Coordinates of C-alpha atoms and ligand atoms in Angstrom, one line a residue:
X617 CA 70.5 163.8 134.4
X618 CA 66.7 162.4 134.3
X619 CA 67.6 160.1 131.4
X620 CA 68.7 156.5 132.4
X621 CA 69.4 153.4 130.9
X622 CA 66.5 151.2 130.2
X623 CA 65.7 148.5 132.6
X624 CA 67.0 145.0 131.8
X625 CA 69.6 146.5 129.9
X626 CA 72.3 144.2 128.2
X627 CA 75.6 145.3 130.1
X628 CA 77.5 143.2 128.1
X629 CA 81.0 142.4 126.0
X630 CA 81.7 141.1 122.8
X631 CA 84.5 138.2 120.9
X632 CA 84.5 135.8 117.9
X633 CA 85.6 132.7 117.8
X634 CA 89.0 132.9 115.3
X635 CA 90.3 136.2 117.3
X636 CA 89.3 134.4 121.0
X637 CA 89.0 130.3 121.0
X638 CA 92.7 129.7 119.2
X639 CA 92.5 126.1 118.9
X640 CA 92.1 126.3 115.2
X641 CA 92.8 122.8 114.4
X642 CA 91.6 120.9 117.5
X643 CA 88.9 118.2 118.0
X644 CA 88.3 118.2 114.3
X645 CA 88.4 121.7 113.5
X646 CA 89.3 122.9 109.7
X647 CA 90.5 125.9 108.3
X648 CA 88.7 129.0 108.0
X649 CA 89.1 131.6 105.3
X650 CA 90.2 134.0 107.8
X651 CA 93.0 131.2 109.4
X652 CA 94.5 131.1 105.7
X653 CA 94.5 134.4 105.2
X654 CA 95.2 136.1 108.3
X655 CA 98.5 139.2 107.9
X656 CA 101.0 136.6 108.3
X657 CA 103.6 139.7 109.6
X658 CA 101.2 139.4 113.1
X659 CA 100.3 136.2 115.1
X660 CA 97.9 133.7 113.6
X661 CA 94.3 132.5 115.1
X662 CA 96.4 129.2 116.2
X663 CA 96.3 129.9 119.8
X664 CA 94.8 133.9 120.2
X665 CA 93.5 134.1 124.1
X666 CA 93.6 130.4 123.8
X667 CA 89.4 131.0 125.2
X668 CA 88.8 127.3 123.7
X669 CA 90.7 125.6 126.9
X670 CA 90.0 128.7 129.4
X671 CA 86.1 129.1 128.6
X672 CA 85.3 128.3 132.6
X673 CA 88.0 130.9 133.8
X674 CA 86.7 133.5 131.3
X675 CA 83.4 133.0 132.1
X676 CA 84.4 133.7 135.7
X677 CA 85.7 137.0 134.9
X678 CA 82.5 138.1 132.8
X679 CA 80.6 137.1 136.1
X680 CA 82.7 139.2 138.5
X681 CA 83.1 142.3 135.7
X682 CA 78.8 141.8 136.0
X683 CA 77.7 141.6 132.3
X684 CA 74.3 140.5 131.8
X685 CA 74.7 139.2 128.0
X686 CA 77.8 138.2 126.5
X687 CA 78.3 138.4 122.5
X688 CA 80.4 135.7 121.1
X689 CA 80.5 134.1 117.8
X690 CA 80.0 130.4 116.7
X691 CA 82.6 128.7 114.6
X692 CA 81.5 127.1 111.2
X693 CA 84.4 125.2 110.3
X694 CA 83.9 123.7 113.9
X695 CA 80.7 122.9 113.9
X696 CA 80.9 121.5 110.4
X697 CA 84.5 120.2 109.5
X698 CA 83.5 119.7 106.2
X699 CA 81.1 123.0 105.6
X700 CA 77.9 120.7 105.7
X701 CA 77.2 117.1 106.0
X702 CA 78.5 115.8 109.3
X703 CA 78.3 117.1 112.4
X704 CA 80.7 117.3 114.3
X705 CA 79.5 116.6 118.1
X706 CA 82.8 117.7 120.1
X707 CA 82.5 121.8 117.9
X708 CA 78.7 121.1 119.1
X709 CA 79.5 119.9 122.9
X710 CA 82.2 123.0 123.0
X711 CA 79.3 125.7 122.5
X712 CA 77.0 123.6 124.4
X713 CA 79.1 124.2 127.4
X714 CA 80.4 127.5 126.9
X715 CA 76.4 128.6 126.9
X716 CA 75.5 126.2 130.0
X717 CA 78.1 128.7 131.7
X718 CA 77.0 131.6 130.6
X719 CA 73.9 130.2 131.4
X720 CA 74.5 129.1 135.0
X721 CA 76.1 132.6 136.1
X722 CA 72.8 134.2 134.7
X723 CA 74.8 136.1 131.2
X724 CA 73.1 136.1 128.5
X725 CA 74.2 134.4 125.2
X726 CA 74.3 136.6 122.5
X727 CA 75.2 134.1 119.5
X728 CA 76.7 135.5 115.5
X729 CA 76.1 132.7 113.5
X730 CA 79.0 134.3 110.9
X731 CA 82.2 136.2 111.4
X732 CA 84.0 135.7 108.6
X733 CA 85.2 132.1 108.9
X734 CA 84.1 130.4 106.1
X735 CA 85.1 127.0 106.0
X736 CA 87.8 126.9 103.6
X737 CA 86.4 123.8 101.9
X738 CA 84.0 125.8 100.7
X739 CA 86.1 128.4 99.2
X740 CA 87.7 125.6 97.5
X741 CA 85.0 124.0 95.9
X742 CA 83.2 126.5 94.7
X743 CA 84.3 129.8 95.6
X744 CA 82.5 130.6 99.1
X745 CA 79.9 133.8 99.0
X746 CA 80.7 134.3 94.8
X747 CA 77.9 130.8 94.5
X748 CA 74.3 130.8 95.0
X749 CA 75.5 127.2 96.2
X750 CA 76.5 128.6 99.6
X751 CA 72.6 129.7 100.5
X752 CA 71.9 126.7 100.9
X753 CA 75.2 125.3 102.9
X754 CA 74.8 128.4 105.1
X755 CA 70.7 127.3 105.8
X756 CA 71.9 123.9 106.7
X757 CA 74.5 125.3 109.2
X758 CA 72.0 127.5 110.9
X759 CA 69.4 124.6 111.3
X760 CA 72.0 122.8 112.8
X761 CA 72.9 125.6 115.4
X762 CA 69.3 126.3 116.1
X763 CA 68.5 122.1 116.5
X764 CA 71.1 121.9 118.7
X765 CA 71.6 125.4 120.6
X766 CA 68.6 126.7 120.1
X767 CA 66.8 126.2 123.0
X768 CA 69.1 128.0 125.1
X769 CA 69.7 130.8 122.9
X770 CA 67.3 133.4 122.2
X771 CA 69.5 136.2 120.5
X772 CA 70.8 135.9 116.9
X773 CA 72.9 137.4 114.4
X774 CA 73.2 136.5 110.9
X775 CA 76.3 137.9 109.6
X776 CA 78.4 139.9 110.9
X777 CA 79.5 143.1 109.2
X778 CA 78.2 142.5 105.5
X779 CA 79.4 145.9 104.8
X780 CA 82.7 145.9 105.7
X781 CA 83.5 142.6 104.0
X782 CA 82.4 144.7 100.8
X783 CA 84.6 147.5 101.8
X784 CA 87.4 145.3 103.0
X785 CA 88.6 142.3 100.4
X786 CA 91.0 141.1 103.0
X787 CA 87.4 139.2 104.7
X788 CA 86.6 137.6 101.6
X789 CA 88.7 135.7 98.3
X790 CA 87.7 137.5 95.1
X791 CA 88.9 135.9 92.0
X792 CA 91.6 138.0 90.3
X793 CA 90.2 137.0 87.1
X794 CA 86.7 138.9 87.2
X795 CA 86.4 142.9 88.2
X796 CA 86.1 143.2 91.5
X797 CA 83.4 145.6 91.9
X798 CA 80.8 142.9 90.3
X799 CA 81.9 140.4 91.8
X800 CA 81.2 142.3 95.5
X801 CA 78.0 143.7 94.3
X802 CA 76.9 139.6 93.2
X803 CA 78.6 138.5 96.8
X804 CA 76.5 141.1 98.5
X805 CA 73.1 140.0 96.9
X806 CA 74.1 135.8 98.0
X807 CA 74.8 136.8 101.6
X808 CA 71.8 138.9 101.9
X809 CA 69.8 135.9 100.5
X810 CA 71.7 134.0 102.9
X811 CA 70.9 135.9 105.6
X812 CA 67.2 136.3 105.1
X813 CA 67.0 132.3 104.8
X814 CA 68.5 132.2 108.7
X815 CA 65.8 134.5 109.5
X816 CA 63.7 132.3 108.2
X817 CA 65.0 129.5 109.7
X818 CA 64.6 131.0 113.2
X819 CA 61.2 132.0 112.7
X820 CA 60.4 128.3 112.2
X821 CA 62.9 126.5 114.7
X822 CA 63.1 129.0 117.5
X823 CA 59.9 130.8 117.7
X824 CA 61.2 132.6 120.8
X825 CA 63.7 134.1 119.5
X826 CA 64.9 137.4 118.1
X827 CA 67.5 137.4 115.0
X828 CA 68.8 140.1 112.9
X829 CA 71.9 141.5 111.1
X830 CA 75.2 142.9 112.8
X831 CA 76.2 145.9 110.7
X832 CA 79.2 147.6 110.4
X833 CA 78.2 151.6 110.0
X834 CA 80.1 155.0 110.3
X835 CA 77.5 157.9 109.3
X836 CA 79.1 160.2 106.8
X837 CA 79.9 163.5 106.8
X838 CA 80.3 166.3 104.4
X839 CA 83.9 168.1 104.1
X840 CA 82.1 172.0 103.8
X841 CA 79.2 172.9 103.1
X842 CA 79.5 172.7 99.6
X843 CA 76.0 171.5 97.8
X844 CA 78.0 169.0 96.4
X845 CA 80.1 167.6 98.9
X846 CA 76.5 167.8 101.2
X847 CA 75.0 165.3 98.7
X848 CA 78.3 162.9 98.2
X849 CA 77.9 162.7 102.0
X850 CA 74.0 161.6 101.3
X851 CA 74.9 159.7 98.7
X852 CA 77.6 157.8 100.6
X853 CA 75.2 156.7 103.5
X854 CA 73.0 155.2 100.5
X855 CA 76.3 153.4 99.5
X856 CA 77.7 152.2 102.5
X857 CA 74.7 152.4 105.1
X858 CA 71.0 152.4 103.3
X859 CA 72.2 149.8 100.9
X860 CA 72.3 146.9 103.7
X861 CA 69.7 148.4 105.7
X862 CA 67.0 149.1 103.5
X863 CA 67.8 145.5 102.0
X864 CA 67.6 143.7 105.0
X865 CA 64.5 145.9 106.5
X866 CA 62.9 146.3 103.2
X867 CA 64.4 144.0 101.1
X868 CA 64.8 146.7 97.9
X869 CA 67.6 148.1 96.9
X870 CA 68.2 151.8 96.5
X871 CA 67.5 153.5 93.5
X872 CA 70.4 155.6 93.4
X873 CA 72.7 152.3 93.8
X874 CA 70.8 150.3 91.6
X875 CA 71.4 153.3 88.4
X876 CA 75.1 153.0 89.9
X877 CA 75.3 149.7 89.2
X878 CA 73.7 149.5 86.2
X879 CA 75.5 152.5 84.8
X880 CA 78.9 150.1 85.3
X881 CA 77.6 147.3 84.3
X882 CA 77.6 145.3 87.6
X883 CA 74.2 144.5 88.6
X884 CA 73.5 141.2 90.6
X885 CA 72.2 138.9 89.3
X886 CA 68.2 138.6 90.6
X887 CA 66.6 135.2 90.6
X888 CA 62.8 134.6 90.8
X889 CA 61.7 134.7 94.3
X890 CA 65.1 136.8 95.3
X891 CA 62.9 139.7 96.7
X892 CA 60.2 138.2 97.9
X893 CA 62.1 136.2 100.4
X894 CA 64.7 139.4 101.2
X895 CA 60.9 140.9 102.0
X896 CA 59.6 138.1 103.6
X897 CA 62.4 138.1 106.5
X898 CA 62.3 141.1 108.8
X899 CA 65.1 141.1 111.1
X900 CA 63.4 141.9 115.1
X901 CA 66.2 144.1 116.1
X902 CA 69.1 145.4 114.4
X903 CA 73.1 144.8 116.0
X904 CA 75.4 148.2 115.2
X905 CA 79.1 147.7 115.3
X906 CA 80.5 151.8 115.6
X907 CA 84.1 152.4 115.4
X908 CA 84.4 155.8 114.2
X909 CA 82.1 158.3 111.3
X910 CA 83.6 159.6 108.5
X911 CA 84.2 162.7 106.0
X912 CA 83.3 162.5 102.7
X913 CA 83.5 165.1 99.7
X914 CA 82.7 165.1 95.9
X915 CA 84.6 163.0 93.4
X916 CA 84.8 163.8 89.8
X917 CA 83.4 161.0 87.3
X918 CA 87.0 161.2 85.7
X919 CA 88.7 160.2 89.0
X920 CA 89.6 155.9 89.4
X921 CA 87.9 153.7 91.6
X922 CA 89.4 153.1 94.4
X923 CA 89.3 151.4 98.0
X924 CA 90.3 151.8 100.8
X925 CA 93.6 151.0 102.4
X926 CA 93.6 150.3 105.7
X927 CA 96.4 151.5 108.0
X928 CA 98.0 147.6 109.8
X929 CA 101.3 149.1 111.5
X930 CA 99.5 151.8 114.0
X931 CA 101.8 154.3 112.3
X932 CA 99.8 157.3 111.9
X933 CA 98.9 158.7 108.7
X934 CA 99.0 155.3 106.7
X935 CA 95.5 155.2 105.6
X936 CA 94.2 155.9 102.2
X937 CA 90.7 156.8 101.1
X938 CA 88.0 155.2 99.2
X939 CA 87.0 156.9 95.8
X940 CA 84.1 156.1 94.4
X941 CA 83.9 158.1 90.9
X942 CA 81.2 160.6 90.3
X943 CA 80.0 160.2 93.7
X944 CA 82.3 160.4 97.0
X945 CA 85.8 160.1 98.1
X946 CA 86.9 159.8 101.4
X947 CA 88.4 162.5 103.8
X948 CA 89.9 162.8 107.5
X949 CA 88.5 165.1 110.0
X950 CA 90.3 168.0 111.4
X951 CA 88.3 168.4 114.4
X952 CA 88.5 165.0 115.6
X953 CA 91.4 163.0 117.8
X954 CA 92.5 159.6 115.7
X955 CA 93.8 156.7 117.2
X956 CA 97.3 155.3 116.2
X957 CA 95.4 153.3 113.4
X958 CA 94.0 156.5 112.3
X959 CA 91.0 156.1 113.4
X960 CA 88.4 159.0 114.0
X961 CA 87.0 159.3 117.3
X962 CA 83.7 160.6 117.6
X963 CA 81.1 159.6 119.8
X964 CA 78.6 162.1 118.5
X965 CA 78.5 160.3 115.4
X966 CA 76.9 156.9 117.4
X967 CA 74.0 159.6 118.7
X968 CA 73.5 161.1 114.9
X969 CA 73.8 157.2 113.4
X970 CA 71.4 155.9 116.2
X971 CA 68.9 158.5 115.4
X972 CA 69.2 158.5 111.7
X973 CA 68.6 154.4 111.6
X974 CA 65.3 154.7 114.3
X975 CA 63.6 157.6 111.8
X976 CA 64.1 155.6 109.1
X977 CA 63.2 151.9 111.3
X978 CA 61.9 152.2 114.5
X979 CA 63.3 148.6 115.2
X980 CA 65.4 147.6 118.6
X981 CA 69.0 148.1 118.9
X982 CA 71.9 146.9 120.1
X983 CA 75.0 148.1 119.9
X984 CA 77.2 144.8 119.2
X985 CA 80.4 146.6 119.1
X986 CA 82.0 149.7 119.8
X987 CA 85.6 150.4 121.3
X988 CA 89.2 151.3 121.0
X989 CA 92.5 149.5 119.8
X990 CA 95.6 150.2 120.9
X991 CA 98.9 149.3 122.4
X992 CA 98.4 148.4 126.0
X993 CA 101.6 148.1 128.6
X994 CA 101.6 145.6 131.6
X995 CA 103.6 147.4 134.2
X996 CA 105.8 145.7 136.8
X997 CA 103.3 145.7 139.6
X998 CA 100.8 143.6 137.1
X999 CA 98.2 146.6 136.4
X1000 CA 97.6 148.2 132.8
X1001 CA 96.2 152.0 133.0
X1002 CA 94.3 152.0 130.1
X1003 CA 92.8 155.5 130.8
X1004 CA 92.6 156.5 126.9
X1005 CA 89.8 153.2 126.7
X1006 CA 87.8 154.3 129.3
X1007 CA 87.5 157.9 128.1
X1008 CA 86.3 156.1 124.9
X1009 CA 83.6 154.3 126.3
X1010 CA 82.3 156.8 128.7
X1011 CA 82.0 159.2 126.1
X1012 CA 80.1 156.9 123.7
X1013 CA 78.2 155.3 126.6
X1014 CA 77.2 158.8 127.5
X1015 CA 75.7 159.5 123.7
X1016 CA 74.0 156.2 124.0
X1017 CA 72.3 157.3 127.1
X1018 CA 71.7 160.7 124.8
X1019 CA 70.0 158.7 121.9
X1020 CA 67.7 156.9 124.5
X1021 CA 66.6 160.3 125.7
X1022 CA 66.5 161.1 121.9
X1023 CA 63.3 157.7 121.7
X1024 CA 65.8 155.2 120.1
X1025 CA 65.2 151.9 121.5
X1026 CA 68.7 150.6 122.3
X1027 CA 68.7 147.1 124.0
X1028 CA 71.9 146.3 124.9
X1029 CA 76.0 147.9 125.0
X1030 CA 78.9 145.1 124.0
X1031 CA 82.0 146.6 123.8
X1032 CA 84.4 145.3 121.3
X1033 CA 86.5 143.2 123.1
X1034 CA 85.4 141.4 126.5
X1035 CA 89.6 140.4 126.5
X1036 CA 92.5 141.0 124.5
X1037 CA 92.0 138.8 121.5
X1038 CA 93.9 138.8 117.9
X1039 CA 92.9 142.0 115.7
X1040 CA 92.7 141.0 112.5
X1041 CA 95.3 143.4 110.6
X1042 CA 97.4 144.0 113.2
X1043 CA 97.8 141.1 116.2
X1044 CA 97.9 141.4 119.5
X1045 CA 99.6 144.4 119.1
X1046 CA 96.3 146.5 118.7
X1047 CA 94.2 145.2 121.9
X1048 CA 90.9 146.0 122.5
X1049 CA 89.7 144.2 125.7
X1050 CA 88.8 144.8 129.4
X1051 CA 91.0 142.0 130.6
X1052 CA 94.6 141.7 129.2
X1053 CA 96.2 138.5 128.1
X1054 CA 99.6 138.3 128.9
X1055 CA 101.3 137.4 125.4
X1056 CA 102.7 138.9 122.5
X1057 CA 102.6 138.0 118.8
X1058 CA 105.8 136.2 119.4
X1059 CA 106.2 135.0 122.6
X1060 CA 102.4 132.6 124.1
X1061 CA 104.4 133.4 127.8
X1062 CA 101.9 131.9 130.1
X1063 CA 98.8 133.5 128.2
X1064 CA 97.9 135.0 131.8
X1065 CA 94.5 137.3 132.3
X1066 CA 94.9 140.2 134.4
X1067 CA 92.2 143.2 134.6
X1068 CA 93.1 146.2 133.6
X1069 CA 92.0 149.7 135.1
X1070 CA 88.8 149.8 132.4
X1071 CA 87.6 146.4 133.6
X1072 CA 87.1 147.8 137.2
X1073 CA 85.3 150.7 135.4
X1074 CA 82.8 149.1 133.4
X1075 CA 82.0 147.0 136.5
X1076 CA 81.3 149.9 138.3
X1077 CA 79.3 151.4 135.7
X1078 CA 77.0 147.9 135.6
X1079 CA 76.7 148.2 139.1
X1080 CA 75.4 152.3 139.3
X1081 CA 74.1 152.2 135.5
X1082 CA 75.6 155.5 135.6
X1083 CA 78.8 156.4 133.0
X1084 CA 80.7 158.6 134.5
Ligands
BGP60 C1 85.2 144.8 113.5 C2 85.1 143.3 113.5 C3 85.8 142.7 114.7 C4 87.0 143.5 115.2 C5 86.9 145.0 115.2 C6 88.2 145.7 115.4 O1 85.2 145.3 112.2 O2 83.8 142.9 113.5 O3 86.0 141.4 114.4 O4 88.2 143.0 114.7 O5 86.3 145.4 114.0 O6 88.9 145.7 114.2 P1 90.5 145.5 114.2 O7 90.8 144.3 115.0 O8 90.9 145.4 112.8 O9 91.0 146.8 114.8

């Protein structure tokens, strides 16, 4: 077809650092929130791909797979044993390295400055995202990063996924003395102001350089064509979508989800100067993680609140949908195939999200994850046929390609994950990546890389920019 891929195109891959480095307590390393709370049935982020002490091999591989850019995350509690204060040079010297690599074999660093792993100090000492304290700790860890790495990376993200964390309480420590609804509402507002002070930080530190959010997003779609159930599906995008978006583009929040909150009592709280420096700090492109959309129909007002339980076995069937009272619940799709962790594949819904975000935006952007889990077999002759992961990709690769035809001006392609690394709810028994690591939760074995069938795909696709 006449549409093709934009030139200088980010072919690229995507980690972060607790599912990939392992390492977790190494050359002064401290816990993260995530290493203390990680599904202790599964493996922990002690060891993961063990990246930390095989950077230079990985790196390797990313060369000879041909990614241009390569999206990793940088480790707080690493950097910054203690959450601020000291730094601590051999977290620093790690990075430094890892990028001179990248660097040298002409890939791109693509640097998240947050993926969930708050130093666990902080949660300690003052509860982590619930204090306005933390704006200020998070500024000082960015300066640090952009003093020190900044001149040889010129592509940030703030925080990854700021909506799932409010969707998911497993990526964040609520206290079970306060509702939890206000309390994700008030974290939502801190890390928004935390973001928009990185922004700012960049601006100052690293003119050169481009910054913005990494969302989380599924666009939302109506169970029939009920009027009702049409506008729960509106309304969820403002709830789950518009929310983050129009805060971090605009730096309001939505009517609709403002009267929400103030209906139930669960405002945020807004200091002086709160919006003026959410409006003062437009991102320059915006990073789209896209799993999967979702069906949504009307919920009564007399119906609980409710979230959303994830499904962590791979058992199908095990996941339970949000409700949130007079305005959605959640539904499954019959038309769509769902993965063992039930969930919804659909690349269509990238093309409708894409084009929905560039009406409303017209920014750059990059898709900073997209892929499939799933149980992956090494057979005896050392190959893994992971045909079901390249049908994913070329499908949503193909709608990308669609939605650039369509005017939207997408940057860059990582797929969630360049290797096997540690899924959060479920272990290395839900793998993601390109390259398999030879290990199990159980047994380390020799922690071998070996390329499976998809790997020799996407290099092919880098090399003829064409996805089929
Ligand atoms: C995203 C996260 C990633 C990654 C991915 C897959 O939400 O940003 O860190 O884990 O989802 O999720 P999971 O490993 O739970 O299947």
């Amino acid at each position: 077809s006449s549409i093709a891929f934009p030139k200088n195109f980010f072919w690229a891959a995507s980690t972060a650092a607790y599912q990939f480095e392992g390492a977790h307590l190494e050359d002064g390393k401290t816990l993260s929130i995530v290493d203390k709370n990680i599904n202790p049935n599964y493996a922990n982020t002690s060891v993961t791909s063990d990246h930390y002490h095989r950077f230079e091999e990985d790196v390797a591989l990313m060369k000879e797979l041909g990614i241009k850019a390569y999206r990793f995350s940088i480790s707080w509690p690493r950097v910054l044993p203690n959450g601020r204060g000291e730094v601590n040079q051999k977290g620093i010297d790690f990075y430094k390295k890892l990028i001179n690599e990248l660097r040298a074999n002409d890939i791109e660093p693509l640097a998240t400055i947050y993926h969930f792993d708050l130093p666990a100090c902080l949660q300690e000492e003052y509860g982590g995202w619930s204090s306005r304290k933390i704006i200020d700790d998070f500024a000082y860890f960015c300066k640090v990063l952009f003093k020190y790495l900044g001149g040889q990376v010129k592509y940030w993200f703030t925080i990854n996924e700021q909506s799932n964390m409010f969707l998911l309480p497993y990526l964040m420590e609520f206290n079970k003395e306060l509702p939890l609804e206000k309390q994700k509402y008030e974290m939502n507002h801190i890390m928004t102001l935390a973001h928009a002070k990185a922004i700012q930080l960049c601006r100052e530190m690293v003119p050169d350089a481009q910054i913005g959010p990494a969302i989380g997003l599924s666009p939302n779609y109506p169970e029939t064509c009920r009027p009702e159930d049409i506008q729960a599906a509106r309304e969820a995008d403002d709830f789950r979508t518009y929310l983050f978006t129009d805060l971090y583009m605009y730096g309001r929040y939505r009517d609709n989800v403002w009267r929400y909150m103030e209906e139930n009592g669960i405002t945020p709280t807004i200091q002086e100067g709160d919006m003026e420096l959410l409006q003062s700090a437009k991102p320059d492109l915006l990073g789209i993680n896209y799993y999967q959309s979702r069906v949504v129909k009307y919920a009564s007002e007399t119906m609980g609140n409710k979230d959303m339980t994830i499904n962590v076995h791979g058992k199908k069937g095990e996941t339970e949908f949000e409700v949130v009272p007079g305005i959605y619940q959640g539904s499954s799709n019959p038309y769509l195939e769902k993965t063992d962790w039930d969930w919804e594949i659909d690349s269509i819904g990238l093309r409708t999200l894409l084009n929905d975000l560039n009406d409303r935006y017209q920014i750059p952007i990059i898709i900073t994850e997209n892929g499939i889990g799933g149980v992956d077999k090494l057979t005896d002759d050392e190959k893994v046929h992971d045909q079901y992961r390249i049908d994913y990709l070329k499908m949503h690769l193909e709608q990308c390609r669609l939605a650039i035809g369509d005017g939207i001006q997408l940057i860059g392609y990582c797929p969630w994950s360049f290797m096997d690394l540690l899924s959060t709810t479920s272990g290395f028994r839900k793998r993601y990546g390109f390259v398999y690591v030879n290990r199990t939760d159980n047994d380390l074995k020799e922690l071998r890389r070996i390329k499976k069938d998809s790997y020799y795909w996407y290099q092919e696709v880098i090399r003829s920019e064409i996805c089929d």
